[in-house]
Short mmCIF file of C-alpha atoms and ligand atoms in Angstrom, two decimals:
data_model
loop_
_atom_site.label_atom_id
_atom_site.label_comp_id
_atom_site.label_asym_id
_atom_site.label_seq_id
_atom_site.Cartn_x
_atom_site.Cartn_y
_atom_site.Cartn_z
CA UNK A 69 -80.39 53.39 -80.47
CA UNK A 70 -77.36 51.58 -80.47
CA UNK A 71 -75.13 49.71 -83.44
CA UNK A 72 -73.15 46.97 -83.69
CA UNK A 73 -71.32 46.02 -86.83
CA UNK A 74 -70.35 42.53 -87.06
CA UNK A 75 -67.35 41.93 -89.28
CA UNK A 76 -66.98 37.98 -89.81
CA UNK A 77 -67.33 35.96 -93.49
CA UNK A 78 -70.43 38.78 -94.00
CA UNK A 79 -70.22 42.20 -92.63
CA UNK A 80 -73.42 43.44 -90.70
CA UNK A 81 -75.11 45.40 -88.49
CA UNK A 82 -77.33 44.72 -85.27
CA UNK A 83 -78.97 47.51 -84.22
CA UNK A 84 -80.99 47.82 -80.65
CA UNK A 85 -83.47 50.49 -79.48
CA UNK A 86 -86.80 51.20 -78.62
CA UNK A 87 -89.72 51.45 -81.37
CA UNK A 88 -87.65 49.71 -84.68
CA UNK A 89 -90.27 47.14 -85.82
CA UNK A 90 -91.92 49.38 -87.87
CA UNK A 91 -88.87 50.73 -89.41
CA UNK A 92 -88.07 47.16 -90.80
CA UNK A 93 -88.93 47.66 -94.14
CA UNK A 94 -86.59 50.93 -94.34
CA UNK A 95 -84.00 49.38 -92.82
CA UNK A 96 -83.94 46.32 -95.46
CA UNK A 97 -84.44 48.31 -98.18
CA UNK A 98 -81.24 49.96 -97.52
CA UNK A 99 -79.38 46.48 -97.78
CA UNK A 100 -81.23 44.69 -100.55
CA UNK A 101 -83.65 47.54 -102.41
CA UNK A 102 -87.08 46.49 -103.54
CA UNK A 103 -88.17 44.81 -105.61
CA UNK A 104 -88.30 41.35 -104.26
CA UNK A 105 -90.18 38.71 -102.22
CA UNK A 106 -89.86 38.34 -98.29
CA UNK A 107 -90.71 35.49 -96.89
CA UNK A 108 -91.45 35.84 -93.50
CA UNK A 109 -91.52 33.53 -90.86
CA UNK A 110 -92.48 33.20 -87.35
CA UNK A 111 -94.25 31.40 -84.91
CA UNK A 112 -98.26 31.55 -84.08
CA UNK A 113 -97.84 33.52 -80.41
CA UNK A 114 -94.96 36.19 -81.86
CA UNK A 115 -97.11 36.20 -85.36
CA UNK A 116 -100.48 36.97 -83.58
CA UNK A 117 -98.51 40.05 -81.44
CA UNK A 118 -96.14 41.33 -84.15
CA UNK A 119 -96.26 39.86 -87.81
CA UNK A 120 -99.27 42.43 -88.53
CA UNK A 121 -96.57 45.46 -88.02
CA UNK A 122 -93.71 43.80 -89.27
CA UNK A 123 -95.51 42.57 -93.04
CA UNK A 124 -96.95 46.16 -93.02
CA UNK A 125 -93.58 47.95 -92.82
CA UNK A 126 -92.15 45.72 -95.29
CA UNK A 127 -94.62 46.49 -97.92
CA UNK A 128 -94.83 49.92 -97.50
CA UNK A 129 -90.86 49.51 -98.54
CA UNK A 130 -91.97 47.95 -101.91
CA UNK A 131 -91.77 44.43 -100.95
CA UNK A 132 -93.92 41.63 -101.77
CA UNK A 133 -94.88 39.47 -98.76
CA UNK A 134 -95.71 35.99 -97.50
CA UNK A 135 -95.81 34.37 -94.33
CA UNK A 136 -94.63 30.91 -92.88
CA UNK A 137 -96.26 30.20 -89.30
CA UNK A 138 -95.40 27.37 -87.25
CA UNK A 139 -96.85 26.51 -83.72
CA UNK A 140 -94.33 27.98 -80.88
CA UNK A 141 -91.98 25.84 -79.15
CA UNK A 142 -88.53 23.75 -79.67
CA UNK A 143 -90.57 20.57 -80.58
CA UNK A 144 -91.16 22.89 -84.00
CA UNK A 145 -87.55 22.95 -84.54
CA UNK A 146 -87.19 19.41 -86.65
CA UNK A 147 -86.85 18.55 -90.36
CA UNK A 148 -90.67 18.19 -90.58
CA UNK A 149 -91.10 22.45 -90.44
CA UNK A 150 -88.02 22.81 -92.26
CA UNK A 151 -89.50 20.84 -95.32
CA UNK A 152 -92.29 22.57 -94.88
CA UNK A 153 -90.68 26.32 -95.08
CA UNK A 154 -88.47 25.41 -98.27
CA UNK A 155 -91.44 23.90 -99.65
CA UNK A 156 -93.44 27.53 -98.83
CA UNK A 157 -90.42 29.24 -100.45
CA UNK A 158 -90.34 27.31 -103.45
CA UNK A 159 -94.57 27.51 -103.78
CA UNK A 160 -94.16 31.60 -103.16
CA UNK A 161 -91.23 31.07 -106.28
CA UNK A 162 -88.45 32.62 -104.04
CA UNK A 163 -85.03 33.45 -105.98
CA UNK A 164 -81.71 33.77 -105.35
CA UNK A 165 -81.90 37.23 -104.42
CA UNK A 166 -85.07 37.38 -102.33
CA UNK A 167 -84.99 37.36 -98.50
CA UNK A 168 -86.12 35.66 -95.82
CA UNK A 169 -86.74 37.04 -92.48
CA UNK A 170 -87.17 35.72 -88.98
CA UNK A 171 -89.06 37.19 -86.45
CA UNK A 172 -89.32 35.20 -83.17
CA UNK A 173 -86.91 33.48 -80.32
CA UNK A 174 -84.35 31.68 -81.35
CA UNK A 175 -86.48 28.91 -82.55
CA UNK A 176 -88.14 30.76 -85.57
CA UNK A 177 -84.01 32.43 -85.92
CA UNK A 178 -82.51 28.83 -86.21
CA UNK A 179 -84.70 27.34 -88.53
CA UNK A 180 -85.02 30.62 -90.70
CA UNK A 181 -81.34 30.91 -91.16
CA UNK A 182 -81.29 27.46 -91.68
CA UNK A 183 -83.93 27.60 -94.50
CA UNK A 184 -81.95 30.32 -95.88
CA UNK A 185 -78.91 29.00 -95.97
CA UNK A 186 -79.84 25.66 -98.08
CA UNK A 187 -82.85 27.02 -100.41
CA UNK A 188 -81.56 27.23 -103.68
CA UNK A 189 -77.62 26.60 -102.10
CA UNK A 190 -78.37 30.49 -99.85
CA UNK A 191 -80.43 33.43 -99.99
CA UNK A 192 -80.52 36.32 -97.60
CA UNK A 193 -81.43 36.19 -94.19
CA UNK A 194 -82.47 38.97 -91.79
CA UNK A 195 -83.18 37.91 -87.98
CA UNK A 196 -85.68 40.25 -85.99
CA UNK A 197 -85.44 38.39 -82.52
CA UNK A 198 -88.27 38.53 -80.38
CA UNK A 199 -86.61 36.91 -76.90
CA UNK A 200 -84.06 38.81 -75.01
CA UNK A 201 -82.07 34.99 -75.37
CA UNK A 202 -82.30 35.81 -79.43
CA UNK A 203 -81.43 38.91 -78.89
CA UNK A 204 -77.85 38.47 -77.31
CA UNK A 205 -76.99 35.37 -78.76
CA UNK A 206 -79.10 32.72 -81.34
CA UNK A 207 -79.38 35.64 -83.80
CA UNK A 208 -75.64 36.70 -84.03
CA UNK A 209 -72.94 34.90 -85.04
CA UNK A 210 -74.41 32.76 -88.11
CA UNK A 211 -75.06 29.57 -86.03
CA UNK A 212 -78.79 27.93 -87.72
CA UNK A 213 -79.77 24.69 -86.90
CA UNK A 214 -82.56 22.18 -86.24
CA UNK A 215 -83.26 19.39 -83.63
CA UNK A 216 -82.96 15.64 -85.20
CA UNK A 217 -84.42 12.59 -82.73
CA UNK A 218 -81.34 11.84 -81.34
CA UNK A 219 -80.54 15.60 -80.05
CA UNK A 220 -80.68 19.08 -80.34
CA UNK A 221 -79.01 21.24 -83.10
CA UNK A 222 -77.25 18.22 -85.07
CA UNK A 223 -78.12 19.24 -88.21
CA UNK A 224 -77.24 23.14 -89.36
CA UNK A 225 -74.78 25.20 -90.78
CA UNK A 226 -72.56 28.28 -90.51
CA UNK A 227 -74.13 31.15 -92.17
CA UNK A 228 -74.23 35.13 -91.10
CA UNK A 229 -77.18 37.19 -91.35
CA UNK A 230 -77.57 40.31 -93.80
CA UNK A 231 -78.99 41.86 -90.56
CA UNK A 232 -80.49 42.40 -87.28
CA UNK A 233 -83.25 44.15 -85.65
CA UNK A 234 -83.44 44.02 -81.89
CA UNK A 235 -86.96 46.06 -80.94
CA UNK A 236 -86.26 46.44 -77.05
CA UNK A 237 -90.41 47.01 -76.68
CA UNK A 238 -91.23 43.44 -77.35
CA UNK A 239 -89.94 42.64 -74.46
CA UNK A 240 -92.76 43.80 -72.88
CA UNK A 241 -94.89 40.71 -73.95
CA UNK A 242 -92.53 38.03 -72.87
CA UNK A 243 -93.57 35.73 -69.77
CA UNK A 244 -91.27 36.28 -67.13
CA UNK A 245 -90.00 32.50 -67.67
CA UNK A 246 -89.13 33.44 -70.70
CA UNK A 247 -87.60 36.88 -69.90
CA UNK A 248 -85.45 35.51 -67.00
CA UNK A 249 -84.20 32.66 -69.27
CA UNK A 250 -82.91 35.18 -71.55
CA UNK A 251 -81.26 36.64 -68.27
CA UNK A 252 -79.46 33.60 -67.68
CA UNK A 253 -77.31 34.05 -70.91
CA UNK A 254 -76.76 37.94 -69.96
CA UNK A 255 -75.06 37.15 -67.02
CA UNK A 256 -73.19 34.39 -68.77
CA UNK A 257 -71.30 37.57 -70.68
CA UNK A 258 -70.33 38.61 -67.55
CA UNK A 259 -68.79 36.08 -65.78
CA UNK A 260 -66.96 35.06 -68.90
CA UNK A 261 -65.53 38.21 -69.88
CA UNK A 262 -66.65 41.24 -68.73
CA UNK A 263 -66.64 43.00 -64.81
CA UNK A 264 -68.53 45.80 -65.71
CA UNK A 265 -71.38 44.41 -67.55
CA UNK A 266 -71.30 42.46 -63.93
CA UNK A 267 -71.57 46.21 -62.11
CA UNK A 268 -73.85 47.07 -64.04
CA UNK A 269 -76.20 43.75 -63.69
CA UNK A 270 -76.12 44.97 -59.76
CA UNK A 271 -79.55 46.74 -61.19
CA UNK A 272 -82.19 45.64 -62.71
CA UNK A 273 -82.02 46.54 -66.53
CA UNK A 274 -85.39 45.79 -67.24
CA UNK A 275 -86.67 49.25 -67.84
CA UNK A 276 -84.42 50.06 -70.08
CA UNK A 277 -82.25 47.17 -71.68
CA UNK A 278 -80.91 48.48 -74.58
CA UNK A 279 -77.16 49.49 -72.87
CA UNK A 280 -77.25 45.95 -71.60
CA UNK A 281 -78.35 44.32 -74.97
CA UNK A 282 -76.05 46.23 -77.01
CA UNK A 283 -72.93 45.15 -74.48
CA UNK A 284 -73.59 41.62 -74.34
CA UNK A 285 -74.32 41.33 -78.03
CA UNK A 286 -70.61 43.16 -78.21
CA UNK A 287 -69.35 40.90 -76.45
CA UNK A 288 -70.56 37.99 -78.76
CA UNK A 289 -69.21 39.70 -81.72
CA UNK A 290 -66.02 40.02 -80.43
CA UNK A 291 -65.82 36.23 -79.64
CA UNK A 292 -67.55 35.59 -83.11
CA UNK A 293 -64.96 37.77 -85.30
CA UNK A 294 -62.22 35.73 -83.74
CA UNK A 295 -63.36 31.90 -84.05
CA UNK A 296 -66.97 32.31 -86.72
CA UNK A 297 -66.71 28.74 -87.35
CA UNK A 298 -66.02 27.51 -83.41
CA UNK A 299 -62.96 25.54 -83.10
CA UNK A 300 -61.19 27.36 -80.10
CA UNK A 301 -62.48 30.68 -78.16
CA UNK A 302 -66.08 30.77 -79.22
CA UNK A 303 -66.68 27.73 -77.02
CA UNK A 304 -66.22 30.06 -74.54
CA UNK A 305 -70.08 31.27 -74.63
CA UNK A 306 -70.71 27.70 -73.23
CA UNK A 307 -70.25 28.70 -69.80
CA UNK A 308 -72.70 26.89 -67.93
CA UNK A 309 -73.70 24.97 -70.52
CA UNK A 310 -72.18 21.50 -70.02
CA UNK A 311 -73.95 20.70 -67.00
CA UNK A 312 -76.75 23.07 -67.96
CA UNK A 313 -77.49 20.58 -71.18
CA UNK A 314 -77.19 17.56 -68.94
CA UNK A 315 -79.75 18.89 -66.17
CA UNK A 316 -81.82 20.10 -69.38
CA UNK A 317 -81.96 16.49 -70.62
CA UNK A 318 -82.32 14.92 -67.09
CA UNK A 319 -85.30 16.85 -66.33
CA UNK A 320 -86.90 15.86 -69.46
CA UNK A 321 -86.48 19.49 -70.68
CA UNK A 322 -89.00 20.44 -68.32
CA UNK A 323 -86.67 22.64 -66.48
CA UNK A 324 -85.98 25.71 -68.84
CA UNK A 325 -82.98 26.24 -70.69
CA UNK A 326 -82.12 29.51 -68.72
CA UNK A 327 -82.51 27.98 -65.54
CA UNK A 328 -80.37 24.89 -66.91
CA UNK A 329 -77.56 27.20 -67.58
CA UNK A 330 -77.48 29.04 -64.27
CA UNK A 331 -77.17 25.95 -62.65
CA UNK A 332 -74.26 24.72 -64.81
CA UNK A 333 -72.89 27.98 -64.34
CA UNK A 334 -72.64 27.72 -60.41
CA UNK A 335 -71.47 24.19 -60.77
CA UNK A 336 -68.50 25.23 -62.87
CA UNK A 337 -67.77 28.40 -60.64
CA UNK A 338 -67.66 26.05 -57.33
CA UNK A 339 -65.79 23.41 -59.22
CA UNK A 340 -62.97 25.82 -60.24
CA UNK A 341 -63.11 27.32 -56.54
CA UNK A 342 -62.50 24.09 -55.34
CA UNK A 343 -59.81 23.24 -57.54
CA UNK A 344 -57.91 26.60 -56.66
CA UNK A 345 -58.42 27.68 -60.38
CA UNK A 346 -60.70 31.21 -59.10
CA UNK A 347 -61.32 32.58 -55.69
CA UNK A 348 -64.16 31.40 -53.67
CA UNK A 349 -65.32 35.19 -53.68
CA UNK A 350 -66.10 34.43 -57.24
CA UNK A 351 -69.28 31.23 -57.15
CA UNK A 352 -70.37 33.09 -53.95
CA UNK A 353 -70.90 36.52 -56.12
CA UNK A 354 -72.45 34.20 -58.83
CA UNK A 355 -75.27 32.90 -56.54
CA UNK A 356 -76.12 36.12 -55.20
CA UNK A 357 -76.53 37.33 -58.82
CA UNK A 358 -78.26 34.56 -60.10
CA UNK A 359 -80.86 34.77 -57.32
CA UNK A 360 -81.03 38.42 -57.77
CA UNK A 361 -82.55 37.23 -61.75
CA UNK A 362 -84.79 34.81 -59.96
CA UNK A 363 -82.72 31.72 -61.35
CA UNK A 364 -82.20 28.16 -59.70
CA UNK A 365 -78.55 27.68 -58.33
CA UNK A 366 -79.01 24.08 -56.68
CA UNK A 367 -78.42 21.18 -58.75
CA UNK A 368 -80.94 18.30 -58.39
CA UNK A 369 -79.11 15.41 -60.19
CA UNK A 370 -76.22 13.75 -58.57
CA UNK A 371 -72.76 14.42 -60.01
CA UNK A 372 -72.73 10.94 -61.88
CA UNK A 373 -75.93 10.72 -63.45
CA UNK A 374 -74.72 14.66 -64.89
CA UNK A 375 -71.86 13.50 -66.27
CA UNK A 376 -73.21 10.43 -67.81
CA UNK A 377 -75.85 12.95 -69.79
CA UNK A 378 -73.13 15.62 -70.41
CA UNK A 379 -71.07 12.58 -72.54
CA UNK A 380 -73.79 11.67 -73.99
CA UNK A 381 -73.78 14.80 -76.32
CA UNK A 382 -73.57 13.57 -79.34
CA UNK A 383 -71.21 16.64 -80.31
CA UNK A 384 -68.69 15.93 -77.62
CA UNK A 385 -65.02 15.46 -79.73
CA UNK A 386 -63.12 12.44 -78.35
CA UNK A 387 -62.36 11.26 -74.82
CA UNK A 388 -61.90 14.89 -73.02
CA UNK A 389 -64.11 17.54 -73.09
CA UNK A 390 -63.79 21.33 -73.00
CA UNK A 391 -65.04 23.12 -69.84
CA UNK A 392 -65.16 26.91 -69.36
CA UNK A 393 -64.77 27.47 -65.65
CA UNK A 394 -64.10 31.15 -64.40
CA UNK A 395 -60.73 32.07 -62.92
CA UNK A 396 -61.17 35.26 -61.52
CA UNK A 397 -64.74 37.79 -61.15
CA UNK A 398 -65.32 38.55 -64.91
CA UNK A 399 -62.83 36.14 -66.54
CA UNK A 400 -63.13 32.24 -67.86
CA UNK A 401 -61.10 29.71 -69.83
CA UNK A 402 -61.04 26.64 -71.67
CA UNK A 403 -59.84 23.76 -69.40
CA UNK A 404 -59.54 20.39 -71.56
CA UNK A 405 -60.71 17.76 -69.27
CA UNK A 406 -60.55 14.21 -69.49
CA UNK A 407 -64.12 12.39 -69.69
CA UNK A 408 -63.64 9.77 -66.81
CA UNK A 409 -62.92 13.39 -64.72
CA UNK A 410 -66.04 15.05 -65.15
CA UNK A 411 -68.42 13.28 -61.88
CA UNK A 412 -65.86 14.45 -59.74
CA UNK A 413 -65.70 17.68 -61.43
CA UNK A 414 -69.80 18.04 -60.60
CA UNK A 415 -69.50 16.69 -57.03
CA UNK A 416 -66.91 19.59 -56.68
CA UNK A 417 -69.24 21.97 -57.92
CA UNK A 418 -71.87 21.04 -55.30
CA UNK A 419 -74.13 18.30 -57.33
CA UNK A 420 -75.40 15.87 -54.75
CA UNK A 421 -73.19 12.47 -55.02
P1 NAD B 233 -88.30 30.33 -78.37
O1 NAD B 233 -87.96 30.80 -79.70
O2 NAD B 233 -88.98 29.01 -78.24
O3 NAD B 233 -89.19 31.43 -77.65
C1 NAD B 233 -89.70 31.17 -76.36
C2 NAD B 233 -91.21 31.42 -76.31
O4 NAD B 233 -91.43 32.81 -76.25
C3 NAD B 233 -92.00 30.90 -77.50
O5 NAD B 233 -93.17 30.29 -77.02
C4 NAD B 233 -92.33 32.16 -78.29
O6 NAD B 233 -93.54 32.04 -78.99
C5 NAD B 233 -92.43 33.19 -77.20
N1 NAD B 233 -92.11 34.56 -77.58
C6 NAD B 233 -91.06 34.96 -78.33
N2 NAD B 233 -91.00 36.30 -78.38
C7 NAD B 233 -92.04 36.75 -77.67
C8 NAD B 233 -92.51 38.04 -77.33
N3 NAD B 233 -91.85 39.14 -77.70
N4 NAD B 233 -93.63 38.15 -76.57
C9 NAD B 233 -94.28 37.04 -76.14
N5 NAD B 233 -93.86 35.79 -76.40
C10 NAD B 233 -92.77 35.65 -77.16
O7 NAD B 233 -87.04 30.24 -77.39
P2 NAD B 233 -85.74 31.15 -77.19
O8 NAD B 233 -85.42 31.01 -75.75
O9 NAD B 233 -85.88 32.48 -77.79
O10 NAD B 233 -84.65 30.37 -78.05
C11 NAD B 233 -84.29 29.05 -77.75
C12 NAD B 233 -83.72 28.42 -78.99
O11 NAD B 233 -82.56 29.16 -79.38
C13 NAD B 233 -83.26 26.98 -78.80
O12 NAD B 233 -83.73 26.21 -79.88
C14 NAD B 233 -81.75 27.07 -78.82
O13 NAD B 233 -81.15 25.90 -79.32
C15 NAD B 233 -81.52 28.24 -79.74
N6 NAD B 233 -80.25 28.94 -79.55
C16 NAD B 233 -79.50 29.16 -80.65
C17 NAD B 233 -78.30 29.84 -80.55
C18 NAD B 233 -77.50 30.14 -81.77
O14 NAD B 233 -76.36 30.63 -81.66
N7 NAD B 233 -78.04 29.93 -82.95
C19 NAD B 233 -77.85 30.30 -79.30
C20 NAD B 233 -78.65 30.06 -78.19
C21 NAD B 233 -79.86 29.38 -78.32
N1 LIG B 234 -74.56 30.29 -78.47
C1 LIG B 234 -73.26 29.77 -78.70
C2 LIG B 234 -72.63 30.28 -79.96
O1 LIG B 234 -73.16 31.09 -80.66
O2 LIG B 234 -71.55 29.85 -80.24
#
């Protein structure tokens, strides 16, 4: 097993290895001692495989139990389930110093933390992530959130977890679209800070993933004790992700997230080879890898129509936007670059004109 302690506005741990679901209720106990209520919450696929193990270890700790279950998918992550889950806290008379824990993808992690974070102005939260994507990034690093109409993630808060469980054995059960999304964002560590998680992607890590978990969730911490709240060097974990969110939204969100992000990731690589900001040794290594994870790396949407849906963020601050484009194998930056640049940006990085 591996540890991670997190030191940012809460200090915690993340711990990764084989077999720790049913050690849950041990491992809370330890933070926040029985008695009290857990709420936990989940989706219906990750409930029907794991909720039955989880609620089991908790109340063998001394807890007292309920359940929130929502059907699977983003479309869950909206006000409608959030009302829904404070209501279920408030009907199950949750206090200030009860818990709630999360155990899915990063869907059931963002609205859980979210949840937490409001009912009754904060109570605990404790994230048991279920996706290798939730593993190394929604469920470190305190960002909760759910989707309004008029985009993803505009409504949330800051707000650090008491804890977090990564059981490497539900991987197992995770489609391979799923599994290779979550791949994606591993790789993303690599080419934004770190060469030898890069060596050490040259193999497969799906046998065992725990050394490659436990790195790329180091990675995040270190980028998450220096800028928690996101106004400089933790926009650095968007590699990929500006043109990845516009092909997302182009596509109608029927091409995945992961595979969204690989492709924005290749687009900024060739775009900063082009522009003499990295070697060309450095997209070329990207495409290999990202076919070696059995991820898309050619761009369907012309450069314009990706810019046009990149601006349309309705996050974006002001008329330039921040890209992260690598500069050499293992290394990115912020560039700040000005809106009415960003076509020719995506034409550079090999998006059809
Ligand atoms: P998800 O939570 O929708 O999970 C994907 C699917 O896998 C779901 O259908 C789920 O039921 C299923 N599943 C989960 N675990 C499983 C398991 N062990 N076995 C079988 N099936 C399983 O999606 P995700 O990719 O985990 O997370 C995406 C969400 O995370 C998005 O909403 C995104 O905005 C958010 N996110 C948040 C952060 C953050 O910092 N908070 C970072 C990245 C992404
Ligand atoms: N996933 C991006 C962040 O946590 O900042």
């Amino acid at each position: 097993m591996k540890s991670i302690t997190v030191k940012a506005s809460k200090t915690y741990l993340v711990e990764v290895g084989k077999g720790l679901l049913p050690t849950v209720g041990a491992r809370i106990a330890e933070l926040l001692p029985p008695p009290r209520k857990i709420m936990l919450v989940s989706d219906d696929t990750v409930a029907a495989l794991y909720a039955k193990t989880a609620c089991a270890s908790l109340r063998e700790a001394g807890y007292t139990v309920s359940t929130f279950i929502f059907p699977h998918g983003e479309a869950s992550k909206n006000t409608d389930t959030l009302i829904d889950l404070w209501n279920a806290m408030a009907e199950n008379d949750l206090s200030r110093s009860d818990i709630a824990v999360a155990l899915g993808g990063g869907v059931v992690g963002d609205i859980t933390g979210f949840a937490a974070a409001t009912y009754l102005r904060g109570i605990a939260c404790y994230q048991i992530p279920t996706t290798l994507l939730a593993m190394v990034d929604s469920s470190v690093g305190g960002k909760t959130a759910v989707d309004l109409p008029l985009g993803k993630n505009l409504c949330g808060a800051f707000s650090q977890p008491i804890g977090v469980l990564c059981d490497t054995d539900v991987l197992k059960t995770l489609p391979n679209d799923i599994y290779a999304d979550g791949c994606a964002e591993v790789i993303k560590y690599g080419y934004l800070g770190d060469p030898t998680l890069l060596s050490w992607l040259e193999e497969s890590f799906e046998d065992d993933p725990e050394r490659v978990i436990a790195r790329c969730i180091a990675n995040k911490r270190d980028v998450v004790e220096e800028d928690e709240h996101d106004n400089g060097n933790r926009q650095l974990l968007n590699l990929g992700h500006t043109g990845g969110h516009a092909v997302e939204r182009l596509s109608g969100f029927t091409i995945s997230h992961g595979s969204a992000v690989a492709i924005g990731m290749l687009l900024a690589a060739k775009a900063a080879a082009a522009r003499g900001i990295c070697p060309p040794s450095v997209p070329e290594h990207m495409e290999q890898m990202l076919r070696c994870y059995h991820l898309p790396t050619v761009c369907p949407y012309a450069a314009e129509r990706l810019a046009e849906a990149a601006l349309s963020d309705k996050k974006r601050r002001g008329e330039s936007i921040t890209l992260i484009l690598p500069t050499s194998l293992g290394k990115s930056e912020l560039f700040p670059v000005s809106t009415s640049a960003l076509a020719d940006l995506f034409a550079q990085g090999g998006a059809p004109q």
